[in-house]
Amino acid sequence: MPDTRKQLLMDLGLETLADTLLELAGHNEQVNDKINSLTSAEKVNIKRYRQKLAGLRKSNRYISLELSSSFADQLERMLLDLQTWVTDPSTGLDLVAEFIETDNVVFEMCDDSDGTVGQVYLSTARNLFFHYVSLCQDKEKVATLFIRLATKDDYGARSSLMKDLPETLGEPALSLILKKVQALEATEKEAENKKSYTWMLESITSQQREAQLFAAALQGRQVELPKPKMLAVARAFLEKQDAESALAWIQRIPENHVSYGYEIEEILKEIYIMQGDRESLVALQYKRFRFFRTLERFEELLLATGQEKRDEILANEWAHISQSSSSDDDDAQFLSEIGMIDELEVYIFARVETLNKGSYYTVPKIAAVLAKHGRYLAASLLYRSLLDCMMERAYAKSYHHGVDYLNALDTFAPLIKDWRSYPTHNSYKVNLLLENKRKTSFWNQYRISKG
């Protein structure tokens, strides 16, 4: 459904919108900052930007892990705003460099265990830096700034600057940087700095050699390249609609190369489609699906085989799944998502003791689907396995989930007419209480849930 709000807002008129934005600005610093940015001259915005950087350097506050994502968003907005209102590449380079050089204070003031803040430096700041590099005609300045940033990386937040240099810097900037670093390395007396310059030289020359070999490969020459570059060559040939050459390069990479397996398969898929090789495409999609059965991969397989093969494929897969002696939460989830409820119930009854009881993300979803289709005993067995595992671990912070599981068991119990050989709900509940009577926090939460 199309979003008509833009036109509706425009119909309100400029004065109404301006008043509303100013009202919001009084309550929201992000909105206030955006209005100031939009209504200020470039020089004013640059001054405000540098004031924010100064604030970061002087700040004594600590950013916890819970707040790090919001902090990362704040840093990213600074860079995105910078790109919006700074058009002069020389000025842009200076301002991005100043941002990157805040890493020493930023990573001391925040818990970035999940890498959210680091990604702002490694990706957004890096990409904006090279954006201005591509526009800047002053290659001397580019070289000087690059060396200043790349030679001091105490927190690893600048490491991405040294990647793909032939593509991001190009000539003559890269040759100029190489010349400057060689001079610095030759005259440097301090051992640690000299080591840093030596590493830079080795990295740059290695990348230059790879770039030359890459170019030779695209000309049809047989050269040796690292695996990532071989993949890049294959993609380049695909872009030229040369599927045969792309396939030749992919075939040089061992099939069992785990690190690049997904990328290899994606390129092979494009090659087979381009070649019209339906047989190879079907075989590839079957292989992907068998390795990890998901609804998405099943639909991709059907695109290759045709929808008329759907029932046949599902019957074959159920035969494979049911004959396997091991249990797999992913297979159970696939049966759930594809709607094979009878088969799913059989699968659960046969393997409930060996399913991953600690899979608190997947198993509750499967149990909910079974319950929705009236398979209350199978759903109960899954909830029991989750609850037993949780109680065994005695992880108090998750007890509220356990309470939900027990309440579900209470609800399902009257609806189950045949318990087969499994303990009834009352028997299970009595035993649960006997074995976990000291877990008072859990039982208190359970009583409260009952009102």
Short mmCIF file of C-alpha atoms in Angstrom, two decimals:
data_model
loop_
_atom_site.label_atom_id
_atom_site.label_comp_id
_atom_site.label_asym_id
_atom_site.label_seq_id
_atom_site.Cartn_x
_atom_site.Cartn_y
_atom_site.Cartn_z
CA MET A 1 0.00 0.00 0.00
CA PRO A 2 1.55 3.35 -1.06
CA ASP A 3 2.46 5.83 1.66
CA THR A 4 0.39 8.99 1.05
CA ARG A 5 1.63 10.89 4.10
CA LYS A 6 4.07 13.05 2.16
CA GLN A 7 1.29 14.58 0.07
CA LEU A 8 -0.96 14.92 3.13
CA LEU A 9 1.82 16.80 4.95
CA MET A 10 2.40 19.07 1.96
CA ASP A 11 -1.32 19.83 1.91
CA LEU A 12 -1.08 21.14 5.47
CA GLY A 13 0.96 24.12 4.31
CA LEU A 14 4.46 25.44 5.13
CA GLU A 15 3.50 27.36 8.26
CA THR A 16 1.81 24.37 9.90
CA LEU A 17 4.78 22.12 9.13
CA ALA A 18 7.28 24.70 10.39
CA ASP A 19 5.37 25.19 13.66
CA THR A 20 5.11 21.43 14.17
CA LEU A 21 8.83 20.89 13.55
CA LEU A 22 9.78 23.66 15.97
CA GLU A 23 7.47 22.18 18.60
CA LEU A 24 9.13 18.77 18.13
CA ALA A 25 12.57 20.40 18.30
CA GLY A 26 11.77 21.65 21.79
CA HIS A 27 11.36 18.05 22.95
CA ASN A 28 13.79 16.13 20.76
CA GLU A 29 17.47 17.02 20.44
CA GLN A 30 17.86 15.02 17.23
CA VAL A 31 15.08 17.00 15.52
CA ASN A 32 16.50 20.27 16.87
CA ASP A 33 19.95 19.37 15.55
CA LYS A 34 18.54 18.51 12.12
CA ILE A 35 16.66 21.82 11.89
CA ASN A 36 19.78 23.75 12.83
CA SER A 37 21.76 21.85 10.19
CA LEU A 38 19.20 22.50 7.46
CA THR A 39 18.85 26.20 8.23
CA SER A 40 22.52 27.08 8.78
CA ALA A 41 25.29 28.06 6.39
CA GLU A 42 28.12 25.60 5.72
CA LYS A 43 30.57 27.52 7.92
CA VAL A 44 28.13 27.40 10.84
CA ASN A 45 27.56 23.68 10.37
CA ILE A 46 31.31 23.05 10.29
CA LYS A 47 31.73 25.04 13.50
CA ARG A 48 28.94 23.04 15.15
CA TYR A 49 30.47 19.78 13.91
CA ARG A 50 33.86 20.65 15.40
CA GLN A 51 32.17 21.62 18.67
CA LYS A 52 30.65 18.14 18.80
CA LEU A 53 34.08 16.58 18.22
CA ALA A 54 35.52 18.74 20.98
CA GLY A 55 32.69 17.60 23.23
CA LEU A 56 33.61 13.99 22.56
CA ARG A 57 37.25 14.61 23.42
CA LYS A 58 36.39 16.35 26.70
CA SER A 59 33.57 14.04 27.75
CA ASN A 60 33.85 12.17 31.05
CA ARG A 61 30.67 10.13 30.66
CA TYR A 62 30.64 6.36 30.16
CA ILE A 63 28.51 4.71 27.46
CA SER A 64 27.29 1.27 28.57
CA LEU A 65 26.71 -1.58 26.13
CA GLU A 66 22.95 -0.95 26.33
CA LEU A 67 23.46 2.63 25.13
CA SER A 68 26.22 1.92 22.59
CA SER A 69 23.83 1.42 19.67
CA SER A 70 22.21 4.81 20.27
CA PHE A 71 25.66 6.37 20.60
CA ALA A 72 26.73 4.77 17.31
CA ASP A 73 23.64 6.25 15.61
CA GLN A 74 24.61 9.68 16.94
CA LEU A 75 28.14 9.35 15.53
CA GLU A 76 26.84 8.11 12.19
CA ARG A 77 24.43 11.04 11.88
CA MET A 78 27.36 13.42 12.32
CA LEU A 79 29.07 11.85 9.30
CA LEU A 80 25.93 11.70 7.17
CA ASP A 81 25.21 15.37 7.90
CA LEU A 82 28.82 16.18 7.05
CA GLN A 83 28.46 14.55 3.64
CA THR A 84 25.26 16.54 3.03
CA TRP A 85 26.62 20.03 3.57
CA VAL A 86 30.37 19.80 2.85
CA THR A 87 31.00 19.77 -0.89
CA ASP A 88 34.64 20.89 -0.93
CA PRO A 89 36.69 17.64 -0.91
CA SER A 90 39.70 19.20 0.81
CA THR A 91 37.55 20.46 3.69
CA GLY A 92 35.68 17.16 3.79
CA LEU A 93 38.92 15.21 4.12
CA ASP A 94 40.05 17.35 7.05
CA LEU A 95 36.73 16.94 8.86
CA VAL A 96 36.50 13.18 8.36
CA ALA A 97 40.11 12.81 9.52
CA GLU A 98 39.29 14.76 12.67
CA PHE A 99 36.38 12.40 13.29
CA ILE A 100 38.52 9.28 12.81
CA GLU A 101 41.07 10.66 15.25
CA THR A 102 38.46 10.67 18.04
CA ASP A 103 38.77 6.88 18.21
CA ASN A 104 41.26 7.07 21.07
CA VAL A 105 38.74 8.82 23.36
CA VAL A 106 35.55 7.17 22.04
CA PHE A 107 36.70 3.60 22.69
CA GLU A 108 37.86 4.54 26.17
CA MET A 109 34.46 5.99 27.03
CA CYS A 110 32.17 3.23 25.73
CA ASP A 111 31.56 -0.51 25.94
CA ASP A 112 31.63 -1.61 22.31
CA SER A 113 31.52 -5.35 22.90
CA ASP A 114 29.09 -5.83 20.02
CA GLY A 115 31.18 -3.72 17.61
CA THR A 116 28.40 -1.24 16.77
CA VAL A 117 30.49 1.86 17.40
CA GLY A 118 33.55 0.34 15.74
CA GLN A 119 31.53 -0.22 12.59
CA VAL A 120 30.94 3.54 12.29
CA TYR A 121 34.70 4.05 12.05
CA LEU A 122 35.45 0.94 10.00
CA SER A 123 32.68 1.49 7.46
CA THR A 124 30.89 4.86 7.45
CA ALA A 125 33.90 7.05 8.26
CA ARG A 126 36.18 5.02 5.99
CA ASN A 127 33.77 5.21 3.04
CA LEU A 128 33.26 8.96 3.49
CA PHE A 129 37.02 9.52 3.68
CA PHE A 130 37.58 7.75 0.35
CA HIS A 131 34.57 9.55 -1.13
CA TYR A 132 36.37 12.85 -0.58
CA VAL A 133 39.67 11.28 -1.69
CA SER A 134 38.11 10.45 -5.07
CA LEU A 135 37.11 14.11 -5.51
CA CYS A 136 40.26 15.75 -4.16
CA GLN A 137 42.81 16.94 -6.73
CA ASP A 138 45.46 17.67 -4.08
CA LYS A 139 47.14 14.24 -3.98
CA GLU A 140 49.88 15.56 -1.69
CA LYS A 141 47.25 16.34 0.91
CA VAL A 142 45.58 12.96 0.37
CA ALA A 143 48.89 11.15 0.90
CA THR A 144 49.80 13.14 4.02
CA LEU A 145 46.39 12.67 5.64
CA PHE A 146 46.23 8.98 4.79
CA ILE A 147 49.64 8.27 6.34
CA ARG A 148 48.76 10.30 9.44
CA LEU A 149 45.63 8.22 9.99
CA ALA A 150 46.85 4.78 8.94
CA THR A 151 50.07 4.77 10.98
CA LYS A 152 48.29 5.21 14.31
CA ASP A 153 45.63 2.57 14.90
CA ASP A 154 45.68 1.71 18.59
CA TYR A 155 42.08 0.43 18.64
CA GLY A 156 41.79 -1.29 15.26
CA ALA A 157 39.15 1.25 14.19
CA ARG A 158 41.27 2.43 11.24
CA SER A 159 42.28 -0.96 9.87
CA SER A 160 39.79 -0.74 7.00
CA LEU A 161 41.69 2.25 5.61
CA MET A 162 44.42 -0.16 4.46
CA LYS A 163 42.08 -2.38 2.44
CA ASP A 164 41.63 -2.29 -1.35
CA LEU A 165 44.03 0.63 -1.76
CA PRO A 166 44.55 0.35 -5.54
CA GLU A 167 40.79 0.76 -5.98
CA THR A 168 40.11 3.37 -3.28
CA LEU A 169 43.21 5.58 -3.68
CA GLY A 170 44.30 4.91 -7.24
CA GLU A 171 47.24 6.55 -8.96
CA PRO A 172 49.12 8.81 -8.47
CA ALA A 173 48.10 9.00 -4.80
CA LEU A 174 49.10 5.41 -4.00
CA SER A 175 52.57 5.78 -5.54
CA LEU A 176 53.04 9.02 -3.65
CA ILE A 177 52.04 7.35 -0.39
CA LEU A 178 54.42 4.48 -1.09
CA LYS A 179 57.28 6.91 -1.71
CA LYS A 180 56.56 8.85 1.49
CA VAL A 181 56.28 5.72 3.64
CA GLN A 182 59.56 4.39 2.20
CA ALA A 183 61.27 7.64 3.21
CA LEU A 184 59.74 7.50 6.70
CA GLU A 185 60.75 3.87 7.16
CA ALA A 186 64.34 4.60 6.09
CA THR A 187 64.82 7.44 8.60
CA GLU A 188 62.74 6.19 11.53
CA LYS A 189 64.79 5.36 14.64
CA GLU A 190 62.03 4.21 17.00
CA ALA A 191 61.54 0.45 16.58
CA GLU A 192 57.76 0.34 16.92
CA ASN A 193 57.19 3.12 14.40
CA LYS A 194 59.66 1.53 11.98
CA LYS A 195 57.77 -1.75 12.27
CA SER A 196 54.52 0.05 11.44
CA TYR A 197 56.01 1.65 8.32
CA THR A 198 57.47 -1.70 7.21
CA TRP A 199 54.07 -3.35 7.54
CA MET A 200 52.45 -0.57 5.52
CA LEU A 201 55.02 -0.96 2.76
CA GLU A 202 54.50 -4.70 2.57
CA SER A 203 50.73 -4.31 2.52
CA ILE A 204 50.76 -1.64 -0.20
CA THR A 205 53.19 -3.46 -2.48
CA SER A 206 51.29 -6.71 -1.99
CA GLN A 207 48.03 -5.03 -2.97
CA GLN A 208 49.68 -3.44 -6.00
CA ARG A 209 50.93 -6.85 -7.16
CA GLU A 210 47.45 -8.30 -6.67
CA ALA A 211 45.93 -5.44 -8.67
CA GLN A 212 48.34 -6.12 -11.53
CA LEU A 213 47.55 -9.83 -11.43
CA PHE A 214 43.84 -9.07 -11.28
CA ALA A 215 44.12 -6.94 -14.41
CA ALA A 216 46.08 -9.73 -16.12
CA ALA A 217 43.39 -12.25 -15.16
CA LEU A 218 40.71 -10.10 -16.76
CA GLN A 219 42.79 -10.15 -19.94
CA GLY A 220 42.55 -13.93 -19.97
CA ARG A 221 45.97 -14.76 -18.52
CA GLN A 222 46.32 -17.65 -16.08
CA VAL A 223 47.74 -16.14 -12.89
CA GLU A 224 47.74 -17.10 -9.21
CA LEU A 225 45.49 -15.00 -6.98
CA PRO A 226 44.22 -15.22 -3.38
CA LYS A 227 40.76 -16.81 -3.08
CA PRO A 228 38.87 -13.48 -2.53
CA LYS A 229 40.45 -12.04 -5.69
CA MET A 230 39.56 -15.18 -7.64
CA LEU A 231 35.94 -14.63 -6.65
CA ALA A 232 36.22 -10.98 -7.69
CA VAL A 233 37.57 -12.04 -11.11
CA ALA A 234 34.65 -14.42 -11.54
CA ARG A 235 32.19 -11.61 -10.68
CA ALA A 236 33.93 -9.28 -13.13
CA PHE A 237 33.53 -11.84 -15.94
CA LEU A 238 29.87 -12.26 -14.99
CA GLU A 239 29.36 -8.52 -15.37
CA LYS A 240 30.83 -8.88 -18.87
CA GLN A 241 28.31 -11.69 -19.55
CA ASP A 242 31.23 -14.12 -19.90
CA ALA A 243 29.84 -17.07 -17.94
CA GLU A 244 32.42 -19.54 -19.29
CA SER A 245 35.40 -17.55 -17.97
CA ALA A 246 33.61 -16.93 -14.67
CA LEU A 247 33.02 -20.67 -14.26
CA ALA A 248 36.66 -21.45 -15.07
CA TRP A 249 37.80 -19.19 -12.20
CA ILE A 250 35.25 -20.59 -9.75
CA GLN A 251 36.34 -24.13 -10.57
CA ARG A 252 39.88 -23.26 -9.48
CA ILE A 253 38.62 -22.81 -5.89
CA PRO A 254 38.21 -26.11 -3.97
CA GLU A 255 34.53 -27.01 -3.55
CA ASN A 256 35.00 -27.68 0.15
CA HIS A 257 36.46 -24.22 0.83
CA VAL A 258 34.20 -23.41 3.80
CA SER A 259 35.09 -19.74 4.09
CA TYR A 260 33.75 -18.86 0.66
CA GLY A 261 31.14 -21.58 0.18
CA TYR A 262 28.14 -19.25 0.13
CA GLU A 263 29.76 -16.77 -2.27
CA ILE A 264 30.82 -19.58 -4.61
CA GLU A 265 27.28 -20.95 -4.68
CA GLU A 266 25.79 -17.51 -5.39
CA ILE A 267 28.16 -16.97 -8.31
CA LEU A 268 27.52 -20.49 -9.64
CA LYS A 269 23.80 -19.81 -9.51
CA GLU A 270 24.23 -16.72 -11.70
CA ILE A 271 26.51 -18.63 -14.08
CA TYR A 272 24.05 -21.50 -14.57
CA ILE A 273 21.16 -19.08 -15.12
CA MET A 274 23.23 -17.16 -17.68
CA GLN A 275 24.19 -20.39 -19.44
CA GLY A 276 20.67 -21.78 -19.32
CA ASP A 277 22.10 -24.86 -17.58
CA ARG A 278 18.95 -25.98 -15.76
CA GLU A 279 20.36 -29.38 -14.76
CA SER A 280 23.37 -27.85 -12.96
CA LEU A 281 21.17 -25.17 -11.36
CA VAL A 282 18.76 -27.79 -9.99
CA ALA A 283 21.67 -29.85 -8.63
CA LEU A 284 23.16 -26.79 -6.94
CA GLN A 285 19.86 -25.75 -5.37
CA TYR A 286 19.26 -29.30 -4.18
CA LYS A 287 22.69 -29.34 -2.56
CA ARG A 288 22.05 -26.01 -0.81
CA PHE A 289 18.63 -27.13 0.39
CA ARG A 290 19.82 -30.48 1.67
CA PHE A 291 22.66 -28.82 3.58
CA PHE A 292 20.27 -26.45 5.37
CA ARG A 293 16.55 -26.93 4.86
CA THR A 294 14.72 -23.60 5.05
CA LEU A 295 11.55 -22.27 3.45
CA GLU A 296 13.59 -19.72 1.49
CA ARG A 297 15.92 -22.35 0.04
CA PHE A 298 12.97 -24.60 -0.77
CA GLU A 299 11.34 -21.81 -2.76
CA GLU A 300 14.64 -21.19 -4.62
CA LEU A 301 14.76 -24.91 -5.45
CA LEU A 302 11.21 -24.79 -6.81
CA LEU A 303 12.16 -21.87 -9.04
CA ALA A 304 14.76 -24.17 -10.62
CA THR A 305 12.67 -27.37 -10.77
CA GLY A 306 9.23 -25.89 -11.38
CA GLN A 307 6.26 -25.79 -8.98
CA GLU A 308 4.97 -29.11 -10.33
CA LYS A 309 7.80 -30.86 -8.45
CA ARG A 310 6.73 -29.49 -5.06
CA ASP A 311 4.93 -32.54 -3.66
CA GLU A 312 7.55 -34.95 -5.01
CA ILE A 313 10.41 -32.98 -3.42
CA LEU A 314 8.61 -32.73 -0.07
CA ALA A 315 7.91 -36.47 -0.05
CA ASN A 316 11.57 -37.22 -0.77
CA GLU A 317 12.78 -34.81 1.88
CA TRP A 318 10.45 -36.25 4.50
CA ALA A 319 11.84 -39.69 3.70
CA HIS A 320 15.39 -38.40 4.25
CA ILE A 321 14.47 -36.51 7.42
CA SER A 322 12.51 -39.39 8.99
CA GLN A 323 15.21 -41.96 8.22
CA SER A 324 17.93 -39.95 9.91
CA SER A 325 18.74 -41.19 13.39
CA SER A 326 19.83 -37.75 14.58
CA SER A 327 17.57 -34.82 15.41
CA ASP A 328 17.79 -31.35 13.92
CA ASP A 329 15.90 -28.29 15.12
CA ASP A 330 16.23 -26.75 11.65
CA ASP A 331 14.51 -29.73 10.02
CA ALA A 332 11.72 -29.52 12.59
CA GLN A 333 11.36 -25.81 11.91
CA PHE A 334 11.23 -26.45 8.16
CA LEU A 335 8.41 -28.98 8.59
CA SER A 336 6.66 -26.38 10.72
CA GLU A 337 7.06 -23.54 8.21
CA ILE A 338 6.08 -25.66 5.19
CA GLY A 339 2.91 -26.83 6.94
CA MET A 340 3.72 -30.55 7.20
CA ILE A 341 2.08 -30.79 10.61
CA ASP A 342 1.42 -34.55 10.62
CA GLU A 343 5.05 -35.23 9.76
CA LEU A 344 6.23 -32.67 12.32
CA GLU A 345 4.22 -34.38 15.05
CA VAL A 346 5.71 -37.77 14.14
CA TYR A 347 9.19 -36.21 14.11
CA ILE A 348 8.72 -34.69 17.59
CA PHE A 349 7.38 -37.90 19.15
CA ALA A 350 10.35 -39.83 17.74
CA ARG A 351 13.01 -37.33 18.79
CA VAL A 352 11.75 -35.25 21.68
CA GLU A 353 14.48 -36.62 23.94
CA THR A 354 17.28 -35.63 21.55
CA LEU A 355 16.12 -32.23 20.29
CA ASN A 356 18.20 -29.24 21.34
CA LYS A 357 16.42 -28.40 24.58
CA GLY A 358 18.38 -25.19 24.94
CA SER A 359 17.17 -23.79 21.62
CA TYR A 360 14.99 -21.11 23.20
CA TYR A 361 14.47 -19.32 19.89
CA THR A 362 13.45 -22.17 17.58
CA VAL A 363 11.67 -24.71 19.79
CA PRO A 364 9.01 -22.32 21.21
CA LYS A 365 8.04 -21.36 17.65
CA ILE A 366 7.64 -25.01 16.70
CA ALA A 367 5.60 -25.69 19.84
CA ALA A 368 3.32 -22.73 19.07
CA VAL A 369 2.64 -24.07 15.54
CA LEU A 370 1.82 -27.52 16.90
CA ALA A 371 -0.57 -26.01 19.45
CA LYS A 372 -2.22 -23.87 16.77
CA HIS A 373 -3.03 -27.07 14.86
CA GLY A 374 -4.34 -28.87 17.93
CA ARG A 375 -1.32 -31.11 18.48
CA TYR A 376 -1.27 -30.33 22.18
CA LEU A 377 0.68 -33.37 23.39
CA ALA A 378 3.57 -32.80 21.00
CA ALA A 379 3.56 -29.08 21.88
CA SER A 380 3.54 -29.96 25.59
CA LEU A 381 6.53 -32.28 25.21
CA LEU A 382 8.51 -29.42 23.65
CA TYR A 383 7.53 -26.95 26.36
CA ARG A 384 8.46 -29.52 29.00
CA SER A 385 11.91 -29.98 27.43
CA LEU A 386 12.47 -26.21 27.44
CA LEU A 387 11.27 -25.85 31.03
CA ASP A 388 13.34 -28.79 32.29
CA CYS A 389 16.46 -27.39 30.65
CA MET A 390 15.83 -23.94 32.11
CA MET A 391 15.30 -25.29 35.62
CA GLU A 392 18.40 -27.44 35.37
CA ARG A 393 20.48 -24.38 34.46
CA ALA A 394 18.79 -22.33 37.22
CA TYR A 395 19.07 -19.16 35.14
CA ALA A 396 16.83 -16.83 37.16
CA LYS A 397 16.73 -14.07 34.53
CA SER A 398 14.87 -16.42 32.19
CA TYR A 399 12.32 -17.65 34.70
CA HIS A 400 9.61 -15.47 33.18
CA HIS A 401 9.89 -17.55 29.99
CA GLY A 402 9.61 -20.71 32.09
CA VAL A 403 6.44 -19.34 33.67
CA ASP A 404 5.02 -18.83 30.18
CA TYR A 405 5.88 -22.43 29.30
CA LEU A 406 4.21 -23.81 32.44
CA ASN A 407 1.12 -21.70 31.84
CA ALA A 408 0.94 -23.11 28.30
CA LEU A 409 1.17 -26.63 29.75
CA ASP A 410 -1.69 -25.78 32.15
CA THR A 411 -3.79 -24.63 29.20
CA PHE A 412 -3.08 -27.65 27.01
CA ALA A 413 -3.57 -30.32 29.71
CA PRO A 414 -7.43 -30.46 29.64
CA LEU A 415 -7.32 -30.67 25.83
CA ILE A 416 -5.13 -33.80 25.76
CA LYS A 417 -7.21 -36.98 25.76
CA ASP A 418 -4.42 -39.51 25.26
CA TRP A 419 -1.09 -39.05 27.06
CA ARG A 420 0.30 -42.20 25.43
CA SER A 421 3.20 -43.38 27.59
CA TYR A 422 4.09 -39.88 28.80
CA PRO A 423 3.38 -38.63 32.34
CA THR A 424 0.15 -36.66 32.70
CA HIS A 425 0.34 -32.95 33.36
CA ASN A 426 -0.42 -33.37 37.04
CA SER A 427 2.32 -35.98 37.45
CA TYR A 428 4.81 -33.82 35.56
CA LYS A 429 3.94 -30.74 37.59
CA VAL A 430 4.25 -32.51 40.94
CA ASN A 431 7.66 -33.87 39.95
CA LEU A 432 8.73 -30.41 38.70
CA LEU A 433 7.86 -28.91 42.07
CA LEU A 434 9.63 -31.67 44.03
CA GLU A 435 12.85 -31.31 42.03
CA ASN A 436 12.84 -27.50 42.01
CA LYS A 437 11.11 -26.51 45.24
CA ARG A 438 14.05 -24.30 46.26
CA LYS A 439 13.68 -22.13 43.16
CA THR A 440 11.35 -19.79 44.99
CA SER A 441 11.78 -16.95 42.49
CA PHE A 442 10.28 -19.12 39.74
CA TRP A 443 7.33 -20.32 41.80
CA ASN A 444 6.59 -16.81 43.07
CA GLN A 445 6.47 -15.53 39.48
CA TYR A 446 4.22 -18.46 38.54
CA ARG A 447 1.77 -17.72 41.39
CA ILE A 448 1.68 -14.04 40.45
CA SER A 449 0.91 -14.99 36.83
CA LYS A 450 -2.17 -16.84 38.05
CA GLY A 451 -3.50 -13.70 39.70
#
